Amino acid sequence: MTADPWPAPRVREPIDTAVSLPGSKSQTNRALLLAAIADGPSTLMRPLHSRDTTLMVAGLRGLGVGVRADGEDWEITPGPLRGDATVDCGLAGTVMRFVPPVAALATGPVHFDGDPHMRNRPVGQVLDALRELGADVAGEALPFTIHGTGRMRGGRVVIDASASSQFVSALLLAGARYDQGVDVRHDGKPVPSLRHIEMTVAMLREHGVHVEDADANRWYVAPGPIAPVDRVIEPDLSNAAPFLALAAVTGGRVLVRDWPRSTTQAGDALREILAAMGCSVELSDDGLRVQGPERLQGLDVDLHDVGELTPVVAALAALAESPSQLRGVAHIRHHETDRLAALARELGGLGADVTETDDGLSLRPARLHGGLFHTYADHRMAHAGVVVGAAVDDVAVENVDTTAKTFPDFAGFWADLVGVSA
């Protein structure tokens, strides 16, 4: 375990480095689930080894899926789905929301629970939808139980996915195994993080599943086979945020290797965001290279579709020489913590001039100082804390090990990168 609180390394010279990042959590957990209900064995290459993916592996194993995850590549062998299991969701929204639609296909009860804070995260829309599609569900939030009968009717369902795009993805991922498929309609405020639904649709199609998504707020998955797929997992581009931010705050250069030319990952938006803040951004065969500016500029940006980037963008905005307005992210109040309230509190505690709005943050130039930066068991908050600590003396990050959710030994990796001891 890393010392708590952890003294965030101060970086006094322009950084010049290259990094290779672990695999995408979003792709790994979607790939695991699709492989678990495919028509034959699949292999995942370069998957993410982290708490969230370990929880997904354990949950699928509990349902009778064969998962060999002891090597660099993982082998998944589908089997008859069984109940009489307990799924630990930890703090993984993908486990809490993606596994229940598969558990409804099992035979017998499947009980879901997780970390204490997870009981506050919304899942009711998924559970209500499963009831309408033919499942027997006991409970409205964690803990809850799916009483599987071995099959699902499926059909049309209307949900409000304005709190999380995962509500839609959860139903689509298992939909081809339902007798009538699934026809998901959204009715409510705009769905956040649409790139994640695009990822789900793209991956389903790669498995040979017929998906219709031409109409706004409607997604249809036809019943039918799910082909096995051997897949190379992309680097986690959202986890690139603190490393690219290191170039931005030091005026240095950082190369993230293997950045894909085309991707549905939300982290790809970092290219436009960092360019708007004055960075030089170049995508080449080597990866994505960012050169930090002499003076970091603020920006006015709608982060609705890439809300997970908000903590690091807010940290950069707090260090910028002109004002920033971050908008469109009311939904991140329901992530691992209320991220808007937490960012306003923690950045403000270090001297930032920050105002919380209904759907974002307003930040104005201010002189920051050291202090304790709390993370609220939220890996993205820890990322924000270390970015500020790279530019400000004496910043200590509480519970930096929460980053293991998507990046094992992040603190050690970060310390090695900037040339200090963890």
mmCIF file with all atom_site columns, N, CA and C in Angstrom, residues 22-35 44-48 53 56 74 94 98 173 195-196 198-200 202-203 206-207 231-237 260 262-266 308:
data_model
loop_
_atom_site.group_PDB
_atom_site.id
_atom_site.type_symbol
_atom_site.label_atom_id
_atom_site.label_alt_id
_atom_site.label_comp_id
_atom_site.label_asym_id
_atom_site.label_entity_id
_atom_site.label_seq_id
_atom_site.pdbx_PDB_ins_code
_atom_site.Cartn_x
_atom_site.Cartn_y
_atom_site.Cartn_z
_atom_site.occupancy
_atom_site.B_iso_or_equiv
_atom_site.pdbx_formal_charge
_atom_site.auth_seq_id
_atom_site.auth_comp_id
_atom_site.auth_asym_id
_atom_site.auth_atom_id
_atom_site.pdbx_PDB_model_num
ATOM 1   N N  . PRO A 1 22  ? -2.132  0.748   -19.601 1.00 0.00 ? 22  PRO A N  1
ATOM 2   C CA . PRO A 1 22  ? -2.929  -0.487  -19.536 1.00 0.00 ? 22  PRO A CA 1
ATOM 3   C C  . PRO A 1 22  ? -4.148  -0.391  -20.443 1.00 0.00 ? 22  PRO A C  1
ATOM 4   N N  . GLY A 1 23  ? -4.785  -1.533  -20.653 1.00 0.00 ? 23  GLY A N  1
ATOM 5   C CA . GLY A 1 23  ? -5.931  -1.601  -21.553 1.00 0.00 ? 23  GLY A CA 1
ATOM 6   C C  . GLY A 1 23  ? -7.152  -0.859  -21.044 1.00 0.00 ? 23  GLY A C  1
ATOM 7   N N  . SER A 1 24  ? -8.071  -0.616  -21.957 1.00 0.00 ? 24  SER A N  1
ATOM 8   C CA . SER A 1 24  ? -9.306  0.102   -21.645 1.00 0.00 ? 24  SER A CA 1
ATOM 9   C C  . SER A 1 24  ? -10.217 -0.726  -20.752 1.00 0.00 ? 24  SER A C  1
ATOM 10  N N  . LYS A 1 25  ? -10.631 -0.135  -19.638 1.00 0.00 ? 25  LYS A N  1
ATOM 11  C CA . LYS A 1 25  ? -11.593 -0.803  -18.755 1.00 0.00 ? 25  LYS A CA 1
ATOM 12  C C  . LYS A 1 25  ? -12.931 -0.982  -19.452 1.00 0.00 ? 25  LYS A C  1
ATOM 13  N N  . SER A 1 26  ? -13.382 0.052   -20.162 1.00 0.00 ? 26  SER A N  1
ATOM 14  C CA . SER A 1 26  ? -14.683 -0.013  -20.832 1.00 0.00 ? 26  SER A CA 1
ATOM 15  C C  . SER A 1 26  ? -14.708 -1.116  -21.879 1.00 0.00 ? 26  SER A C  1
ATOM 16  N N  . GLN A 1 27  ? -13.635 -1.223  -22.667 1.00 0.00 ? 27  GLN A N  1
ATOM 17  C CA . GLN A 1 27  ? -13.581 -2.288  -23.668 1.00 0.00 ? 27  GLN A CA 1
ATOM 18  C C  . GLN A 1 27  ? -13.415 -3.655  -23.020 1.00 0.00 ? 27  GLN A C  1
ATOM 19  N N  . THR A 1 28  ? -12.558 -3.754  -22.006 1.00 0.00 ? 28  THR A N  1
ATOM 20  C CA . THR A 1 28  ? -12.308 -5.056  -21.375 1.00 0.00 ? 28  THR A CA 1
ATOM 21  C C  . THR A 1 28  ? -13.579 -5.639  -20.795 1.00 0.00 ? 28  THR A C  1
ATOM 22  N N  . ASN A 1 29  ? -14.347 -4.847  -20.045 1.00 0.00 ? 29  ASN A N  1
ATOM 23  C CA . ASN A 1 29  ? -15.533 -5.407  -19.406 1.00 0.00 ? 29  ASN A CA 1
ATOM 24  C C  . ASN A 1 29  ? -16.646 -5.699  -20.408 1.00 0.00 ? 29  ASN A C  1
ATOM 25  N N  . ARG A 1 30  ? -16.770 -4.900  -21.453 1.00 0.00 ? 30  ARG A N  1
ATOM 26  C CA . ARG A 1 30  ? -17.741 -5.233  -22.509 1.00 0.00 ? 30  ARG A CA 1
ATOM 27  C C  . ARG A 1 30  ? -17.317 -6.508  -23.234 1.00 0.00 ? 30  ARG A C  1
ATOM 28  N N  . ALA A 1 31  ? -16.019 -6.617  -23.531 1.00 0.00 ? 31  ALA A N  1
ATOM 29  C CA . ALA A 1 31  ? -15.527 -7.797  -24.237 1.00 0.00 ? 31  ALA A CA 1
ATOM 30  C C  . ALA A 1 31  ? -15.704 -9.056  -23.394 1.00 0.00 ? 31  ALA A C  1
ATOM 31  N N  . LEU A 1 32  ? -15.451 -8.965  -22.092 1.00 0.00 ? 32  LEU A N  1
ATOM 32  C CA . LEU A 1 32  ? -15.653 -10.112 -21.215 1.00 0.00 ? 32  LEU A CA 1
ATOM 33  C C  . LEU A 1 32  ? -17.102 -10.567 -21.232 1.00 0.00 ? 32  LEU A C  1
ATOM 34  N N  . LEU A 1 33  ? -18.019 -9.631  -21.128 1.00 0.00 ? 33  LEU A N  1
ATOM 35  C CA . LEU A 1 33  ? -19.426 -9.997  -21.063 1.00 0.00 ? 33  LEU A CA 1
ATOM 36  C C  . LEU A 1 33  ? -19.908 -10.599 -22.380 1.00 0.00 ? 33  LEU A C  1
ATOM 37  N N  . LEU A 1 34  ? -19.523 -9.999  -23.510 1.00 0.00 ? 34  LEU A N  1
ATOM 38  C CA . LEU A 1 34  ? -19.938 -10.550 -24.801 1.00 0.00 ? 34  LEU A CA 1
ATOM 39  C C  . LEU A 1 34  ? -19.326 -11.925 -25.029 1.00 0.00 ? 34  LEU A C  1
ATOM 40  N N  . ALA A 1 35  ? -18.069 -12.100 -24.649 1.00 0.00 ? 35  ALA A N  1
ATOM 41  C CA . ALA A 1 35  ? -17.439 -13.414 -24.791 1.00 0.00 ? 35  ALA A CA 1
ATOM 42  C C  . ALA A 1 35  ? -18.133 -14.456 -23.931 1.00 0.00 ? 35  ALA A C  1
ATOM 43  N N  . LEU A 1 44  ? -9.020  -12.563 -25.204 1.00 0.00 ? 44  LEU A N  1
ATOM 44  C CA . LEU A 1 44  ? -8.778  -11.126 -25.082 1.00 0.00 ? 44  LEU A CA 1
ATOM 45  C C  . LEU A 1 44  ? -7.278  -10.911 -24.928 1.00 0.00 ? 44  LEU A C  1
ATOM 46  N N  . MET A 1 45  ? -6.719  -10.070 -25.785 1.00 0.00 ? 45  MET A N  1
ATOM 47  C CA . MET A 1 45  ? -5.300  -9.743  -25.731 1.00 0.00 ? 45  MET A CA 1
ATOM 48  C C  . MET A 1 45  ? -5.116  -8.332  -25.200 1.00 0.00 ? 45  MET A C  1
ATOM 49  N N  . ARG A 1 46  ? -4.157  -8.153  -24.305 1.00 0.00 ? 46  ARG A N  1
ATOM 50  C CA . ARG A 1 46  ? -3.884  -6.885  -23.630 1.00 0.00 ? 46  ARG A CA 1
ATOM 51  C C  . ARG A 1 46  ? -5.094  -6.365  -22.842 1.00 0.00 ? 46  ARG A C  1
ATOM 52  N N  . PRO A 1 47  ? -5.816  -7.229  -22.140 1.00 0.00 ? 47  PRO A N  1
ATOM 53  C CA . PRO A 1 47  ? -6.920  -6.726  -21.321 1.00 0.00 ? 47  PRO A CA 1
ATOM 54  C C  . PRO A 1 47  ? -6.383  -5.961  -20.119 1.00 0.00 ? 47  PRO A C  1
ATOM 55  N N  . LEU A 1 48  ? -7.261  -5.176  -19.517 1.00 0.00 ? 48  LEU A N  1
ATOM 56  C CA . LEU A 1 48  ? -6.887  -4.449  -18.309 1.00 0.00 ? 48  LEU A CA 1
ATOM 57  C C  . LEU A 1 48  ? -6.974  -5.374  -17.101 1.00 0.00 ? 48  LEU A C  1
ATOM 58  N N  . THR A 1 53  ? -12.071 -4.971  -13.558 1.00 0.00 ? 53  THR A N  1
ATOM 59  C CA . THR A 1 53  ? -12.116 -6.127  -14.449 1.00 0.00 ? 53  THR A CA 1
ATOM 60  C C  . THR A 1 53  ? -12.031 -7.434  -13.663 1.00 0.00 ? 53  THR A C  1
ATOM 61  N N  . MET A 1 56  ? -15.487 -8.173  -12.642 1.00 0.00 ? 56  MET A N  1
ATOM 62  C CA . MET A 1 56  ? -16.275 -8.705  -13.754 1.00 0.00 ? 56  MET A CA 1
ATOM 63  C C  . MET A 1 56  ? -15.950 -10.176 -13.982 1.00 0.00 ? 56  MET A C  1
ATOM 64  N N  . TRP A 1 74  ? -6.353  -13.427 -21.945 1.00 0.00 ? 74  TRP A N  1
ATOM 65  C CA . TRP A 1 74  ? -7.412  -14.111 -21.214 1.00 0.00 ? 74  TRP A CA 1
ATOM 66  C C  . TRP A 1 74  ? -8.251  -14.956 -22.160 1.00 0.00 ? 74  TRP A C  1
ATOM 67  N N  . THR A 1 94  ? -19.992 -0.894  -14.336 1.00 0.00 ? 94  THR A N  1
ATOM 68  C CA . THR A 1 94  ? -20.196 -1.843  -15.421 1.00 0.00 ? 94  THR A CA 1
ATOM 69  C C  . THR A 1 94  ? -20.616 -3.215  -14.903 1.00 0.00 ? 94  THR A C  1
ATOM 70  N N  . PHE A 1 98  ? -24.165 -4.163  -16.098 1.00 0.00 ? 98  PHE A N  1
ATOM 71  C CA . PHE A 1 98  ? -24.061 -5.048  -17.253 1.00 0.00 ? 98  PHE A CA 1
ATOM 72  C C  . PHE A 1 98  ? -24.363 -6.504  -16.930 1.00 0.00 ? 98  PHE A C  1
ATOM 73  N N  . LEU A 1 173 ? -26.198 -5.257  -24.579 1.00 0.00 ? 173 LEU A N  1
ATOM 74  C CA . LEU A 1 173 ? -25.157 -6.279  -24.574 1.00 0.00 ? 173 LEU A CA 1
ATOM 75  C C  . LEU A 1 173 ? -25.730 -7.696  -24.501 1.00 0.00 ? 173 LEU A C  1
ATOM 76  N N  . ARG A 1 195 ? -20.556 8.240   -26.468 1.00 0.00 ? 195 ARG A N  1
ATOM 77  C CA . ARG A 1 195 ? -19.458 7.457   -27.045 1.00 0.00 ? 195 ARG A CA 1
ATOM 78  C C  . ARG A 1 195 ? -19.410 6.048   -26.475 1.00 0.00 ? 195 ARG A C  1
ATOM 79  N N  . HIS A 1 196 ? -19.836 5.884   -25.239 1.00 0.00 ? 196 HIS A N  1
ATOM 80  C CA . HIS A 1 196 ? -19.825 4.559   -24.641 1.00 0.00 ? 196 HIS A CA 1
ATOM 81  C C  . HIS A 1 196 ? -20.897 3.669   -25.265 1.00 0.00 ? 196 HIS A C  1
ATOM 82  N N  . GLU A 1 198 ? -21.862 4.069   -28.387 1.00 0.00 ? 198 GLU A N  1
ATOM 83  C CA . GLU A 1 198 ? -21.267 3.784   -29.695 1.00 0.00 ? 198 GLU A CA 1
ATOM 84  C C  . GLU A 1 198 ? -20.268 2.631   -29.591 1.00 0.00 ? 198 GLU A C  1
ATOM 85  N N  . MET A 1 199 ? -19.503 2.591   -28.510 1.00 0.00 ? 199 MET A N  1
ATOM 86  C CA . MET A 1 199 ? -18.579 1.484   -28.292 1.00 0.00 ? 199 MET A CA 1
ATOM 87  C C  . MET A 1 199 ? -19.332 0.167   -28.180 1.00 0.00 ? 199 MET A C  1
ATOM 88  N N  . THR A 1 200 ? -20.412 0.165   -27.407 1.00 0.00 ? 200 THR A N  1
ATOM 89  C CA . THR A 1 200 ? -21.216 -1.041  -27.241 1.00 0.00 ? 200 THR A CA 1
ATOM 90  C C  . THR A 1 200 ? -21.750 -1.527  -28.578 1.00 0.00 ? 200 THR A C  1
ATOM 91  N N  . ALA A 1 202 ? -20.647 -0.858  -31.639 1.00 0.00 ? 202 ALA A N  1
ATOM 92  C CA . ALA A 1 202 ? -19.560 -1.309  -32.506 1.00 0.00 ? 202 ALA A CA 1
ATOM 93  C C  . ALA A 1 202 ? -19.092 -2.709  -32.120 1.00 0.00 ? 202 ALA A C  1
ATOM 94  N N  . MET A 1 203 ? -18.966 -2.974  -30.829 1.00 0.00 ? 203 MET A N  1
ATOM 95  C CA . MET A 1 203 ? -18.492 -4.277  -30.383 1.00 0.00 ? 203 MET A CA 1
ATOM 96  C C  . MET A 1 203 ? -19.532 -5.367  -30.652 1.00 0.00 ? 203 MET A C  1
ATOM 97  N N  . GLU A 1 206 ? -19.208 -6.313  -34.217 1.00 0.00 ? 206 GLU A N  1
ATOM 98  C CA . GLU A 1 206 ? -18.023 -7.138  -34.443 1.00 0.00 ? 206 GLU A CA 1
ATOM 99  C C  . GLU A 1 206 ? -18.276 -8.594  -34.065 1.00 0.00 ? 206 GLU A C  1
ATOM 100 N N  . HIS A 1 207 ? -19.245 -8.834  -33.175 1.00 0.00 ? 207 HIS A N  1
ATOM 101 C CA . HIS A 1 207 ? -19.645 -10.189 -32.819 1.00 0.00 ? 207 HIS A CA 1
ATOM 102 C C  . HIS A 1 207 ? -20.747 -10.721 -33.738 1.00 0.00 ? 207 HIS A C  1
ATOM 103 N N  . ARG A 1 231 ? -9.912  -10.584 -29.556 1.00 0.00 ? 231 ARG A N  1
ATOM 104 C CA . ARG A 1 231 ? -9.862  -9.117  -29.603 1.00 0.00 ? 231 ARG A CA 1
ATOM 105 C C  . ARG A 1 231 ? -8.626  -8.576  -28.897 1.00 0.00 ? 231 ARG A C  1
ATOM 106 N N  . VAL A 1 232 ? -7.995  -7.568  -29.516 1.00 0.00 ? 232 VAL A N  1
ATOM 107 C CA . VAL A 1 232 ? -6.920  -6.811  -28.864 1.00 0.00 ? 232 VAL A CA 1
ATOM 108 C C  . VAL A 1 232 ? -7.546  -5.571  -28.229 1.00 0.00 ? 232 VAL A C  1
ATOM 109 N N  . ILE A 1 233 ? -7.380  -5.419  -26.934 1.00 0.00 ? 233 ILE A N  1
ATOM 110 C CA . ILE A 1 233 ? -7.961  -4.287  -26.210 1.00 0.00 ? 233 ILE A CA 1
ATOM 111 C C  . ILE A 1 233 ? -7.094  -3.047  -26.403 1.00 0.00 ? 233 ILE A C  1
ATOM 112 N N  . GLU A 1 234 ? -7.729  -1.920  -26.731 1.00 0.00 ? 234 GLU A N  1
ATOM 113 C CA . GLU A 1 234 ? -7.008  -0.654  -26.898 1.00 0.00 ? 234 GLU A CA 1
ATOM 114 C C  . GLU A 1 234 ? -6.495  -0.138  -25.553 1.00 0.00 ? 234 GLU A C  1
ATOM 115 N N  . PRO A 1 235 ? -5.459  0.705   -25.558 1.00 0.00 ? 235 PRO A N  1
ATOM 116 C CA . PRO A 1 235 ? -5.064  1.389   -24.313 1.00 0.00 ? 235 PRO A CA 1
ATOM 117 C C  . PRO A 1 235 ? -6.231  2.215   -23.784 1.00 0.00 ? 235 PRO A C  1
ATOM 118 N N  . ASP A 1 236 ? -6.289  2.383   -22.475 1.00 0.00 ? 236 ASP A N  1
ATOM 119 C CA . ASP A 1 236 ? -7.361  3.182   -21.860 1.00 0.00 ? 236 ASP A CA 1
ATOM 120 C C  . ASP A 1 236 ? -7.060  4.666   -22.049 1.00 0.00 ? 236 ASP A C  1
ATOM 121 N N  . LEU A 1 237 ? -7.766  5.307   -22.966 1.00 0.00 ? 237 LEU A N  1
ATOM 122 C CA . LEU A 1 237 ? -7.466  6.696   -23.314 1.00 0.00 ? 237 LEU A CA 1
ATOM 123 C C  . LEU A 1 237 ? -7.903  7.673   -22.227 1.00 0.00 ? 237 LEU A C  1
ATOM 124 N N  . PRO A 1 260 ? -5.003  4.815   -30.855 1.00 0.00 ? 260 PRO A N  1
ATOM 125 C CA . PRO A 1 260 ? -5.650  4.360   -32.095 1.00 0.00 ? 260 PRO A CA 1
ATOM 126 C C  . PRO A 1 260 ? -6.026  5.516   -33.021 1.00 0.00 ? 260 PRO A C  1
ATOM 127 N N  . SER A 1 262 ? -8.577  5.446   -34.985 1.00 0.00 ? 262 SER A N  1
ATOM 128 C CA . SER A 1 262 ? -10.037 5.548   -34.907 1.00 0.00 ? 262 SER A CA 1
ATOM 129 C C  . SER A 1 262 ? -10.503 4.787   -33.681 1.00 0.00 ? 262 SER A C  1
ATOM 130 N N  . THR A 1 263 ? -11.360 5.394   -32.884 1.00 0.00 ? 263 THR A N  1
ATOM 131 C CA . THR A 1 263 ? -11.802 4.771   -31.639 1.00 0.00 ? 263 THR A CA 1
ATOM 132 C C  . THR A 1 263 ? -13.129 5.363   -31.191 1.00 0.00 ? 263 THR A C  1
ATOM 133 N N  . THR A 1 264 ? -13.872 4.590   -30.398 1.00 0.00 ? 264 THR A N  1
ATOM 134 C CA . THR A 1 264 ? -15.096 5.093   -29.767 1.00 0.00 ? 264 THR A CA 1
ATOM 135 C C  . THR A 1 264 ? -14.846 5.508   -28.326 1.00 0.00 ? 264 THR A C  1
ATOM 136 N N  . GLN A 1 265 ? -13.609 5.444   -27.858 1.00 0.00 ? 265 GLN A N  1
ATOM 137 C CA . GLN A 1 265 ? -13.324 5.811   -26.470 1.00 0.00 ? 265 GLN A CA 1
ATOM 138 C C  . GLN A 1 265 ? -13.493 7.314   -26.235 1.00 0.00 ? 265 GLN A C  1
ATOM 139 N N  . ALA A 1 266 ? -14.057 7.642   -25.072 1.00 0.00 ? 266 ALA A N  1
ATOM 140 C CA . ALA A 1 266 ? -14.268 9.052   -24.721 1.00 0.00 ? 266 ALA A CA 1
ATOM 141 C C  . ALA A 1 266 ? -12.954 9.808   -24.602 1.00 0.00 ? 266 ALA A C  1
ATOM 142 N N  . GLU A 1 308 ? -16.226 11.648  -17.941 1.00 0.00 ? 308 GLU A N  1
ATOM 143 C CA . GLU A 1 308 ? -15.177 11.054  -17.116 1.00 0.00 ? 308 GLU A CA 1
ATOM 144 C C  . GLU A 1 308 ? -13.875 11.846  -17.173 1.00 0.00 ? 308 GLU A C  1
#
